[in-house]
Every structure is written in C-alpha cells, then in structure tokens.
JSON list of C-alpha atoms in Angstrom, two decimals:
[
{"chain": "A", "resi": 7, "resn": "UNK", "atom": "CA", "xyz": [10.74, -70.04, -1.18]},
{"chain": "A", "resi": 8, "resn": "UNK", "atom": "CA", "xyz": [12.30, -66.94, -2.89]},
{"chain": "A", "resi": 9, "resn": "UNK", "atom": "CA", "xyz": [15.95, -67.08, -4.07]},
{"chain": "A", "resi": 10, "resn": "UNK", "atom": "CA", "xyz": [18.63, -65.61, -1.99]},
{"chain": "A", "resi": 11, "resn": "UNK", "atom": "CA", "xyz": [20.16, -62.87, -3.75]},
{"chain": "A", "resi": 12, "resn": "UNK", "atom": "CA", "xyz": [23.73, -61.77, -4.19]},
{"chain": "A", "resi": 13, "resn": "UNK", "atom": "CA", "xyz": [25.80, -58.54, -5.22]},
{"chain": "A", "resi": 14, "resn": "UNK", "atom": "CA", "xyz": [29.34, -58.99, -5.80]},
{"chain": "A", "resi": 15, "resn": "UNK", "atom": "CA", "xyz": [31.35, -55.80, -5.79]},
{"chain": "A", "resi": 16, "resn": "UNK", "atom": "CA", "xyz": [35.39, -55.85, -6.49]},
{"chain": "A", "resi": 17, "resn": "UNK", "atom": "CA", "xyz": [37.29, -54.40, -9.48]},
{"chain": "A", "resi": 18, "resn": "UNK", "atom": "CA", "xyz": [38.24, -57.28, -10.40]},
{"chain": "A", "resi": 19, "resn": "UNK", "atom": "CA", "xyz": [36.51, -58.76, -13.73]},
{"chain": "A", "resi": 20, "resn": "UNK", "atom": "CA", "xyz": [38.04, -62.38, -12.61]},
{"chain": "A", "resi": 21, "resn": "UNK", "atom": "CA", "xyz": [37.40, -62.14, -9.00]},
{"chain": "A", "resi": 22, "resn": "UNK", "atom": "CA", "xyz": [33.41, -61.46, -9.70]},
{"chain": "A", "resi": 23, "resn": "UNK", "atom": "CA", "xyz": [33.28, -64.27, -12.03]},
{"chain": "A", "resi": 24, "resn": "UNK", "atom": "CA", "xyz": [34.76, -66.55, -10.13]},
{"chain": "A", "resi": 25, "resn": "UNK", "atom": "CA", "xyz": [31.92, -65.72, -7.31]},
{"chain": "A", "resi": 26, "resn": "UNK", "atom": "CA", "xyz": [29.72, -66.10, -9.11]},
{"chain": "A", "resi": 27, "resn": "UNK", "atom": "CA", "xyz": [30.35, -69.28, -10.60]},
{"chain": "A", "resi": 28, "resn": "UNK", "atom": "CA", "xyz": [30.27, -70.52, -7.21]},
{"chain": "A", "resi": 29, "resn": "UNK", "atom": "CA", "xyz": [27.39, -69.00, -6.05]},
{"chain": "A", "resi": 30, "resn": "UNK", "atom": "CA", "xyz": [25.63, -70.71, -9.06]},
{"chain": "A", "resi": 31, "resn": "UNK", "atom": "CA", "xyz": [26.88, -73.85, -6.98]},
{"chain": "A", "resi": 32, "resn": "UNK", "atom": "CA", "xyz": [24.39, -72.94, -4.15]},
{"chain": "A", "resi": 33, "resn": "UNK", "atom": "CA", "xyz": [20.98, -74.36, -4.50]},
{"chain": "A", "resi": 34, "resn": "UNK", "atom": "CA", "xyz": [18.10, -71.53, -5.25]},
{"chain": "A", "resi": 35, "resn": "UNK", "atom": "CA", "xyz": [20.54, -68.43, -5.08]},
{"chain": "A", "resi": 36, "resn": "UNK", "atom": "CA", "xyz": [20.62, -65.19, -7.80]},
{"chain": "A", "resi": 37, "resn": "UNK", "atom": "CA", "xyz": [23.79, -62.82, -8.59]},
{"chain": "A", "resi": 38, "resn": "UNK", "atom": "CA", "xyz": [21.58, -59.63, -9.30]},
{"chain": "A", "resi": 39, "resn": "UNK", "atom": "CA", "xyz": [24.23, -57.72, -9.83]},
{"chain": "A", "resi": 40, "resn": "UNK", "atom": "CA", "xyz": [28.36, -57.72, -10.62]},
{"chain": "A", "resi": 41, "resn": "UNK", "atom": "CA", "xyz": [29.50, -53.98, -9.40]},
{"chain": "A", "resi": 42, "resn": "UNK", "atom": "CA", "xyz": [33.61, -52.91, -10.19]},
{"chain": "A", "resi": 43, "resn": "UNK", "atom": "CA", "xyz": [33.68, -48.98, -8.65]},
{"chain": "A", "resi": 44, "resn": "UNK", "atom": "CA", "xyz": [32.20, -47.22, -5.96]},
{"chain": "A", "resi": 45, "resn": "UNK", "atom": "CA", "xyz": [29.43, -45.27, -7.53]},
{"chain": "A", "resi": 46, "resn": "UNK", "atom": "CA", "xyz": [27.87, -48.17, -8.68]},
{"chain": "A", "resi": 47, "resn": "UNK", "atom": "CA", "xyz": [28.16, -50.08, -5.87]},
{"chain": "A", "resi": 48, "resn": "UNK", "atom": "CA", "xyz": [26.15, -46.73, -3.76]},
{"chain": "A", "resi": 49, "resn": "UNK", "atom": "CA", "xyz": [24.18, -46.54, -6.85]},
{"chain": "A", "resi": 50, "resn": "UNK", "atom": "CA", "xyz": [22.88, -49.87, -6.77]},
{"chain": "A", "resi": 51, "resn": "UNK", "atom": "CA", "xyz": [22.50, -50.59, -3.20]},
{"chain": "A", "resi": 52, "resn": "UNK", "atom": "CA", "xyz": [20.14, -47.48, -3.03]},
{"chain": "A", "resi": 53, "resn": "UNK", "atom": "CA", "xyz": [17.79, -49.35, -5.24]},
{"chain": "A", "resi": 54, "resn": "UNK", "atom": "CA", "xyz": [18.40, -52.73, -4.80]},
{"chain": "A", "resi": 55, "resn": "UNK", "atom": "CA", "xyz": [17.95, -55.29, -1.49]},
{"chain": "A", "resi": 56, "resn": "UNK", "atom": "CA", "xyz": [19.89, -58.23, -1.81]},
{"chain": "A", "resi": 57, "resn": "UNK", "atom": "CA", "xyz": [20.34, -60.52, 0.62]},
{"chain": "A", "resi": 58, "resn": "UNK", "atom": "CA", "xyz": [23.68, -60.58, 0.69]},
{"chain": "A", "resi": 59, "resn": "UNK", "atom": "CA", "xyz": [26.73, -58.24, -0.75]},
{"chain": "A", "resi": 60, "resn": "UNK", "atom": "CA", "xyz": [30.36, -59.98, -0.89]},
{"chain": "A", "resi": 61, "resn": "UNK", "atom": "CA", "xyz": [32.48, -56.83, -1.82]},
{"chain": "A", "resi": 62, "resn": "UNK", "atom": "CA", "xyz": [36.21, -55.71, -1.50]},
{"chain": "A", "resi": 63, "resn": "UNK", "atom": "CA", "xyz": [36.38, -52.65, 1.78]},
{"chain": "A", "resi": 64, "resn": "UNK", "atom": "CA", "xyz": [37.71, -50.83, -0.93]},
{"chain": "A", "resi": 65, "resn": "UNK", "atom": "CA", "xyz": [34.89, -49.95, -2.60]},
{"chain": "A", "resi": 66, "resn": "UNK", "atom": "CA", "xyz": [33.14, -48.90, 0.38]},
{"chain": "A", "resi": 67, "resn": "UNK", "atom": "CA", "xyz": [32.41, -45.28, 2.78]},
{"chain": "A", "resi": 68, "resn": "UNK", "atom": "CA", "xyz": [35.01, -45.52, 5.37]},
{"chain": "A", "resi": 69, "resn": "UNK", "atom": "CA", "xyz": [33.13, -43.36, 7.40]},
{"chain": "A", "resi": 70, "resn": "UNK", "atom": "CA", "xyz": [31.13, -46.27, 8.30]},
{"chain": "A", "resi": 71, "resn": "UNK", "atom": "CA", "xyz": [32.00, -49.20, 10.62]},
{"chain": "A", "resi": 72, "resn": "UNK", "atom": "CA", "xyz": [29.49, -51.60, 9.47]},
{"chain": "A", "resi": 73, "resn": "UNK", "atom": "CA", "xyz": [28.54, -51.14, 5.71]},
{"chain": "A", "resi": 74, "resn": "UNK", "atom": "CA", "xyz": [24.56, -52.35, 6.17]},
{"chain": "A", "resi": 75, "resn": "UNK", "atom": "CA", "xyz": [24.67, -48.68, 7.63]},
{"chain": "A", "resi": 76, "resn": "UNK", "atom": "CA", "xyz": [25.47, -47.25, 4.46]},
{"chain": "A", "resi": 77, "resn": "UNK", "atom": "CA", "xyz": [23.17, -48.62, 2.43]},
{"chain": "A", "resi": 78, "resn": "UNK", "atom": "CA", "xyz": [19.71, -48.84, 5.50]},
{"chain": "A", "resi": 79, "resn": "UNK", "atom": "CA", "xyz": [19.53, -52.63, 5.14]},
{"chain": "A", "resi": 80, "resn": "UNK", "atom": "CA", "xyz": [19.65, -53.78, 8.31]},
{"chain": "A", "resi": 81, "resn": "UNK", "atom": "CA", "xyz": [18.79, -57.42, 7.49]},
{"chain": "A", "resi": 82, "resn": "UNK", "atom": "CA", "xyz": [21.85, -57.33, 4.84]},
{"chain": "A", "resi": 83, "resn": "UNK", "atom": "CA", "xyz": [24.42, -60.14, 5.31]},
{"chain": "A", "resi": 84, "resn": "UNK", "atom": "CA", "xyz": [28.12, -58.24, 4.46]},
{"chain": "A", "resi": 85, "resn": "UNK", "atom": "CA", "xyz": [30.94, -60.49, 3.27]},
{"chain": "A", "resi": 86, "resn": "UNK", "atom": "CA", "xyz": [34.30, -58.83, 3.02]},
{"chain": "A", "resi": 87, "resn": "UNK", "atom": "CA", "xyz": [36.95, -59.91, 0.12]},
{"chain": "A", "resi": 88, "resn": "UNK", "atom": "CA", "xyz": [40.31, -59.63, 1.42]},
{"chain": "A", "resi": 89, "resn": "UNK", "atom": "CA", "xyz": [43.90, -60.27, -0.19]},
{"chain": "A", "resi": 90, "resn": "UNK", "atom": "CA", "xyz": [45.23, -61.40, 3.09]},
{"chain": "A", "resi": 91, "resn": "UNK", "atom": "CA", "xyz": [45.00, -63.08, 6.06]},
{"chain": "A", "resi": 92, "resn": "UNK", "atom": "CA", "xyz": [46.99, -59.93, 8.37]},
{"chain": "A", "resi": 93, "resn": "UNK", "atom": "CA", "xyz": [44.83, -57.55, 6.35]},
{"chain": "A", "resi": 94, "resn": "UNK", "atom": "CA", "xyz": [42.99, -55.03, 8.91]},
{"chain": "A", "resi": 95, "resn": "UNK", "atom": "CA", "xyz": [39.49, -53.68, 7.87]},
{"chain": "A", "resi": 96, "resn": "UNK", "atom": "CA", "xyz": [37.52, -51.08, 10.17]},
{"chain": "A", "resi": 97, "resn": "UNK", "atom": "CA", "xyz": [34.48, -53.08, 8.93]},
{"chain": "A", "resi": 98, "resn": "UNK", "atom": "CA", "xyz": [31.98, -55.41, 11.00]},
{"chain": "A", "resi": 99, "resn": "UNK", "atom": "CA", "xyz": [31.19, -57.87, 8.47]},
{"chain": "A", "resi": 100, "resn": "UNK", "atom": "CA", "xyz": [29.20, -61.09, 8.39]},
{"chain": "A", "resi": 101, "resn": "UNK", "atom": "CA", "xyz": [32.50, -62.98, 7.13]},
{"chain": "A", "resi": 102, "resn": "UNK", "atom": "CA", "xyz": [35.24, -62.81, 4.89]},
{"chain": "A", "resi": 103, "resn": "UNK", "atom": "CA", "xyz": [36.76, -65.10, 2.02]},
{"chain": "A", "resi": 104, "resn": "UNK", "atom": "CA", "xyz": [40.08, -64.21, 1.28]},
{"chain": "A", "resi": 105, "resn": "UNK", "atom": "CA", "xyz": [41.56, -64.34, -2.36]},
{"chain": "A", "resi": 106, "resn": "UNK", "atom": "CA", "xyz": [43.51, -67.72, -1.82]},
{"chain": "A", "resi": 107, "resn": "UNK", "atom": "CA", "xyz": [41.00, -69.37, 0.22]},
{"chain": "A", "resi": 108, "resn": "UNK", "atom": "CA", "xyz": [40.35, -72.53, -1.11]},
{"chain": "A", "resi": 109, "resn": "UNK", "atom": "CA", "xyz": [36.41, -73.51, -3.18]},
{"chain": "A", "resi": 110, "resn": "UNK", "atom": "CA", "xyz": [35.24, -75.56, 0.28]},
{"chain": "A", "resi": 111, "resn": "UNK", "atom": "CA", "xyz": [35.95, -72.47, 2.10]},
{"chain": "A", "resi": 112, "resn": "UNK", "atom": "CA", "xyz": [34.21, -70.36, 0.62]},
{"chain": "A", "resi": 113, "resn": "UNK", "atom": "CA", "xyz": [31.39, -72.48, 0.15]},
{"chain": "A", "resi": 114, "resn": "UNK", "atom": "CA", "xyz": [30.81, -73.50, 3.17]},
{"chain": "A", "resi": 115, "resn": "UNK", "atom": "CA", "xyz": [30.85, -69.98, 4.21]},
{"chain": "A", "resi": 116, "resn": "UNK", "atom": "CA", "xyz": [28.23, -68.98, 1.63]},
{"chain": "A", "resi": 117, "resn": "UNK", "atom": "CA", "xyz": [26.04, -71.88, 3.02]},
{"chain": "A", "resi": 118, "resn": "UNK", "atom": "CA", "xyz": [26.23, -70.77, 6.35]},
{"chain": "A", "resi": 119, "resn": "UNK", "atom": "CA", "xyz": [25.32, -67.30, 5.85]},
{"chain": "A", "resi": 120, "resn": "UNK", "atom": "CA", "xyz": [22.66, -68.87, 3.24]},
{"chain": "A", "resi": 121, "resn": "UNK", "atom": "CA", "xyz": [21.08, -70.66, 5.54]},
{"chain": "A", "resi": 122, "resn": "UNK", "atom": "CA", "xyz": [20.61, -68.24, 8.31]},
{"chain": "A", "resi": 123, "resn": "UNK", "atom": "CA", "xyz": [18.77, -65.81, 5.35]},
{"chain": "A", "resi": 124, "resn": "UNK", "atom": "CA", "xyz": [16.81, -69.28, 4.54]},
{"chain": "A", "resi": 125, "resn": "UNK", "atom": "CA", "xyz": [15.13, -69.86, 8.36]},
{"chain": "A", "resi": 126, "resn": "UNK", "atom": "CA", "xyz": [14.59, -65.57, 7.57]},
{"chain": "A", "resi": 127, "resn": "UNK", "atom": "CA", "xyz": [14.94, -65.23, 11.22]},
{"chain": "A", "resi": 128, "resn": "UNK", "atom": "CA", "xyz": [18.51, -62.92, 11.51]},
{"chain": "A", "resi": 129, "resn": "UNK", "atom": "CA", "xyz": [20.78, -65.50, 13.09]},
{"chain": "A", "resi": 130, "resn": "UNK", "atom": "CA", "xyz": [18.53, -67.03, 15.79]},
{"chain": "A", "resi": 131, "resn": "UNK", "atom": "CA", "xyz": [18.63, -64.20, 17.83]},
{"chain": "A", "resi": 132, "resn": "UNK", "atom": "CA", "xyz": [18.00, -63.98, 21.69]},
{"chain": "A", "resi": 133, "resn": "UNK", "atom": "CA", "xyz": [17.30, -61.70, 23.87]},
{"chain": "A", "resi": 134, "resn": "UNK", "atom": "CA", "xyz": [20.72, -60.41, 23.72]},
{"chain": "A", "resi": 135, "resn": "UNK", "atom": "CA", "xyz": [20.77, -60.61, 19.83]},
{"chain": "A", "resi": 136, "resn": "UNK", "atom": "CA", "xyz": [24.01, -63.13, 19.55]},
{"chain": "A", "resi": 137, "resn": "UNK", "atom": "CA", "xyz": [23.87, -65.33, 16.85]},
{"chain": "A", "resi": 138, "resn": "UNK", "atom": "CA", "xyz": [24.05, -69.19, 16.36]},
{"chain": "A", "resi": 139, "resn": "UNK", "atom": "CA", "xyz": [27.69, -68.81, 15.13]},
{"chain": "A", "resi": 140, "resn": "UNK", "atom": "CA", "xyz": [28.22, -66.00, 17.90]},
{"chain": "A", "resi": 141, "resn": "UNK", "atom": "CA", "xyz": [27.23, -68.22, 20.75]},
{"chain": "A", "resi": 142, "resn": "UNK", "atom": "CA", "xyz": [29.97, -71.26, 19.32]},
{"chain": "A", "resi": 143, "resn": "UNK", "atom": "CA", "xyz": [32.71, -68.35, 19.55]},
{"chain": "A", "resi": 144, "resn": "UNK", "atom": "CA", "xyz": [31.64, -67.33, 22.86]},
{"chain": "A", "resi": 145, "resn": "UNK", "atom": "CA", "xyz": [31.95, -71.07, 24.39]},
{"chain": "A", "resi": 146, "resn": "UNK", "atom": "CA", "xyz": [34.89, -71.64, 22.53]},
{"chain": "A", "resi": 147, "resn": "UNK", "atom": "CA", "xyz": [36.07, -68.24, 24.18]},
{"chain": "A", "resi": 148, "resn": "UNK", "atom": "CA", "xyz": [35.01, -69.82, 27.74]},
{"chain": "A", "resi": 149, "resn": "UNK", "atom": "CA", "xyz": [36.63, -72.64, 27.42]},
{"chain": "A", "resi": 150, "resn": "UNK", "atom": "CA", "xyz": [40.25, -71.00, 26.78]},
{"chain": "A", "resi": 151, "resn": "UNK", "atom": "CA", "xyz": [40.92, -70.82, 23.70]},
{"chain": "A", "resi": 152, "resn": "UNK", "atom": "CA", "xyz": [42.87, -68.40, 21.40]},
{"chain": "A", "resi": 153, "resn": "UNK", "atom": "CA", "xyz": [41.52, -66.65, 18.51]},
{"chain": "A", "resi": 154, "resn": "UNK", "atom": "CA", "xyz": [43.83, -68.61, 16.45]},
{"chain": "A", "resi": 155, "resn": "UNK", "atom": "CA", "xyz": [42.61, -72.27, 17.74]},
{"chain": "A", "resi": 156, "resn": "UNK", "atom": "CA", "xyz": [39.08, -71.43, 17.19]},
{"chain": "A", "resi": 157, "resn": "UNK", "atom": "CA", "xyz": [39.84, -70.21, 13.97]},
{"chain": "A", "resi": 158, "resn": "UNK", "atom": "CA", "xyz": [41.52, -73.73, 13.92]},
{"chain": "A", "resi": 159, "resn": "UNK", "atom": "CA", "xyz": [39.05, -75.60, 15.28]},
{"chain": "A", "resi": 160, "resn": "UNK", "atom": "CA", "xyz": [35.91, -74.05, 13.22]},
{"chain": "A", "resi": 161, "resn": "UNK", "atom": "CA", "xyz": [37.46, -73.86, 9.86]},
{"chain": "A", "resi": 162, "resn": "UNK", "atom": "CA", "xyz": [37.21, -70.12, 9.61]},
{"chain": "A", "resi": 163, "resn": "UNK", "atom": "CA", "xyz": [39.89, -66.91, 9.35]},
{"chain": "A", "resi": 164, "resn": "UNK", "atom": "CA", "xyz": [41.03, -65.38, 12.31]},
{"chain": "A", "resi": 165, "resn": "UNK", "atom": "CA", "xyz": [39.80, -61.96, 11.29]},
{"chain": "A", "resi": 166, "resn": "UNK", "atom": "CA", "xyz": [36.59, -63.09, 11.14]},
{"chain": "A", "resi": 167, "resn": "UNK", "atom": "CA", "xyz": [36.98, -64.67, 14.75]},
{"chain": "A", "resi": 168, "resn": "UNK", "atom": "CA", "xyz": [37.57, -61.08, 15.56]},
{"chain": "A", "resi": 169, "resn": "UNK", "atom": "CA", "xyz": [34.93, -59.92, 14.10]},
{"chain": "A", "resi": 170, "resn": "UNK", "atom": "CA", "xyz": [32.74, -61.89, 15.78]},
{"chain": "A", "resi": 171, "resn": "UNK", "atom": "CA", "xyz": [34.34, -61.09, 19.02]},
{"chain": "A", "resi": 172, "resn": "UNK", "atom": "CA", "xyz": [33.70, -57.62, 18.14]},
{"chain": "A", "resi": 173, "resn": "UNK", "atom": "CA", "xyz": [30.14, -57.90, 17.95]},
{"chain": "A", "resi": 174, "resn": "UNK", "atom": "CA", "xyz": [29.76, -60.21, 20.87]},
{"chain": "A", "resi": 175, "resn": "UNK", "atom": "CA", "xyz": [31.48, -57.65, 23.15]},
{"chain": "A", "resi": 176, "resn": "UNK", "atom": "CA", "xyz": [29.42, -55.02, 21.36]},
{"chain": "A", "resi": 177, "resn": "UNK", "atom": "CA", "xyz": [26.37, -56.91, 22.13]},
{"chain": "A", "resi": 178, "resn": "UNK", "atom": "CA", "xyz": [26.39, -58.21, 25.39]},
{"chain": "A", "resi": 179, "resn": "UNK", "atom": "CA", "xyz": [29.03, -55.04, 26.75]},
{"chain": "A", "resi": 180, "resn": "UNK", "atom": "CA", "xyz": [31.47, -57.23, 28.35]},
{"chain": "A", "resi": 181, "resn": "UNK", "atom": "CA", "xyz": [34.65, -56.45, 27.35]},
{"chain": "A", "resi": 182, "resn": "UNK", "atom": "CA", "xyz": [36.61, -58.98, 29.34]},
{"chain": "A", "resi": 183, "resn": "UNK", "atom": "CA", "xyz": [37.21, -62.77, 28.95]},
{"chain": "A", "resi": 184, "resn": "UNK", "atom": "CA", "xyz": [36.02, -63.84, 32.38]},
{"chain": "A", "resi": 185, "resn": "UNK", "atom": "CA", "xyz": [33.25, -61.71, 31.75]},
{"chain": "A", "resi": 186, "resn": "UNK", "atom": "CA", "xyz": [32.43, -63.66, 28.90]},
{"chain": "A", "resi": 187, "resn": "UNK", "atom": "CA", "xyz": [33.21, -66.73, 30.48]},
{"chain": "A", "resi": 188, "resn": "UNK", "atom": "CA", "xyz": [30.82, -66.07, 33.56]},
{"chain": "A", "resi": 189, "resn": "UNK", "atom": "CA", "xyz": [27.83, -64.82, 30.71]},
{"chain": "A", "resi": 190, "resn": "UNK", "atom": "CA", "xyz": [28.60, -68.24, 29.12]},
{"chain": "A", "resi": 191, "resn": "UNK", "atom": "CA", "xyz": [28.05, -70.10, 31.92]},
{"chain": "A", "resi": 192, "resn": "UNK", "atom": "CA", "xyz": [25.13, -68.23, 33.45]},
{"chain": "A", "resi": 193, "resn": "UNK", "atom": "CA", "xyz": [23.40, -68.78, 29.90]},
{"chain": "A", "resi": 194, "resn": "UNK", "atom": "CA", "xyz": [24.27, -72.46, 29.83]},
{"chain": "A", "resi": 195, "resn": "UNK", "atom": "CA", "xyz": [26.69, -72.22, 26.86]},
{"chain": "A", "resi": 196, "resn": "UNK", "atom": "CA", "xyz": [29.59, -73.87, 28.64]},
{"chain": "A", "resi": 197, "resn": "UNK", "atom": "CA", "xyz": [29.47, -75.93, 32.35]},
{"chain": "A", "resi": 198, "resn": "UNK", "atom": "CA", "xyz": [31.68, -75.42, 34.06]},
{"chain": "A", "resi": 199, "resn": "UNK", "atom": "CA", "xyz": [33.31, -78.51, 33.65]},
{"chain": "A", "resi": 200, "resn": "UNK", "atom": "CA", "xyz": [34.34, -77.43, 30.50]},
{"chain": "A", "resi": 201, "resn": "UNK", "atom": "CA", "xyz": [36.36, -74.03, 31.70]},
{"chain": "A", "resi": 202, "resn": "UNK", "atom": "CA", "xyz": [40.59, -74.50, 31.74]}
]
C-alpha cells in the first residue's frame, strides 16, 4: 500500500511542525512538503499530488470556493486551519482543525480522512455522490437536530457541520430540512420512527 501523503501550508514555522509531528503519529503517512506563502503553496501544488493539503484559507485564491479547483486535483482531501471556532471561510473543505483543538481531535480527524484515501474509493460514494460522513449528518439532520448538537454528538466543529451541509444540499439540490428529511427516509437513512 503506498503512503498517504501530506502538504502542510501556514506561515507559521510552529504550526507546520506541530502537524507534522502528528502526522508522523499516523501509521504509513509522508509530509512531502511544509509550504509558509502563497507562491509556494501554487508552486508546489502544480507539481505535486498529495493526498491531502491541511493549509490556513489564507494562503489560498479566493476566487475559488473549493481549493481542489485551484490546483485540478479532484481526488484531493482539503483540511482548513482556522484560529477560531466563529471564523467564516468561503471554502468547501474536507474538515478543519482549529489552532486550540486538542491532539485527539485532530487525530481522529486525520484518521478519518486517512482512511477514506486508504479504501481509495472517494468517500463511498453513491449514486448521489454523499459520503459516509455526509450520510451520518444527513440522518442526524432528519432526526432534528441542530448544527450545534451534531457537532456535539460527533465530536466535530460546527463549521465543518456546515460544511458538510453545504455539500449535501449541493449534492442532492434540496435546500430544505424536510426535504432532507423525506430524501433520508426514502434512502433508508432514518425510519421514520426516528423523526421528532
């Protein structure tokens, strides 16, 4: 099995380190490259295809909503760096660790997105393209819940349970949450036992 590789792009000298110290925690995983501007990070990206880039929306074309556009990587796994949890990016993103966000955290993230790359299928797609993790927000969307208890309830930031809703609503184009409900239930996500 080949390694899973990582860029990490943020001007910080402490904040790359610090990734990458715990991506050397993940089992059969590379940092290829440690970017701090811009132009390198365009540079690099036009020659390089890692499997997944963890870099601060600073550093990236804000003419684009989703940065795998930028660089023509469609299979590209994006994870945003943010400083806080209020802070509003115009990016879709694959998930985001925030700068206080405990080790755990961000492991766990890293593993999940890992592991999706690992099976080399994008996300167990069907034939509507949502994800594993994009179906569990959907149900938990059926069954009631707020963006901030399934944030809650599946360990994760808010903004990237937006996110997520974002690309479910871009996906399926229902906009509406009894339009998602009634999807969920005519795909057997949620019974409707389960609805509030």
């Amino acid at each position: 099995m080949s390694k899973t590789t990582f860029i990490i792009a943020d001007p910080s000298f402490l904040i790359r380190k610090g990734l990458k110290l715990l991506i050397q925690k993940l089992e059969n995983t590379e940092t290829i490259h440690e970017i701090e501007s811009k132009d390198q990070l365009t540079q690099i990206m036009n020659h390089e295809k890692p499997d997944i880039l963890i870099v601060n929306p600073t550093l990236l074309d804000h003419s684009q909503n989703c940065p795998r556009d930028s660089f023509k990587n469609s299979d590209l796994k994006v994870i945003l760096l943010s400083s806080s949890q209020n802070e509003c990016t115009p990016f879709i993103a694959d998930g985001v660790i925030q700068y206080m966000d405990p080790q755990n955290k961000i492991l766990d993230l890293l593993k999940e997105i890992k592991s999706n790359i690992d099976t080399r299928e994008p996300l167990e797609k069907d034939t509507n393209g949502l994800s594993s993790r994009e179906k569990n927000i959907l149900q938990h969307i059926a069954q009631g819940l707020t963006n901030k208890e399934i944030a809650d309830k599946l360990f994760i930031s808010i903004h990237t349970v937006v996110t997520h809703r974002k690309h479910i609503t871009r996906k399926l184009g229902i906009k509406s949450v009894s339009g998602l409900t009634v999807y969920a239930i005519l795909n057997n996500l949620v019974s409707m036992d389960e609805i509030k």
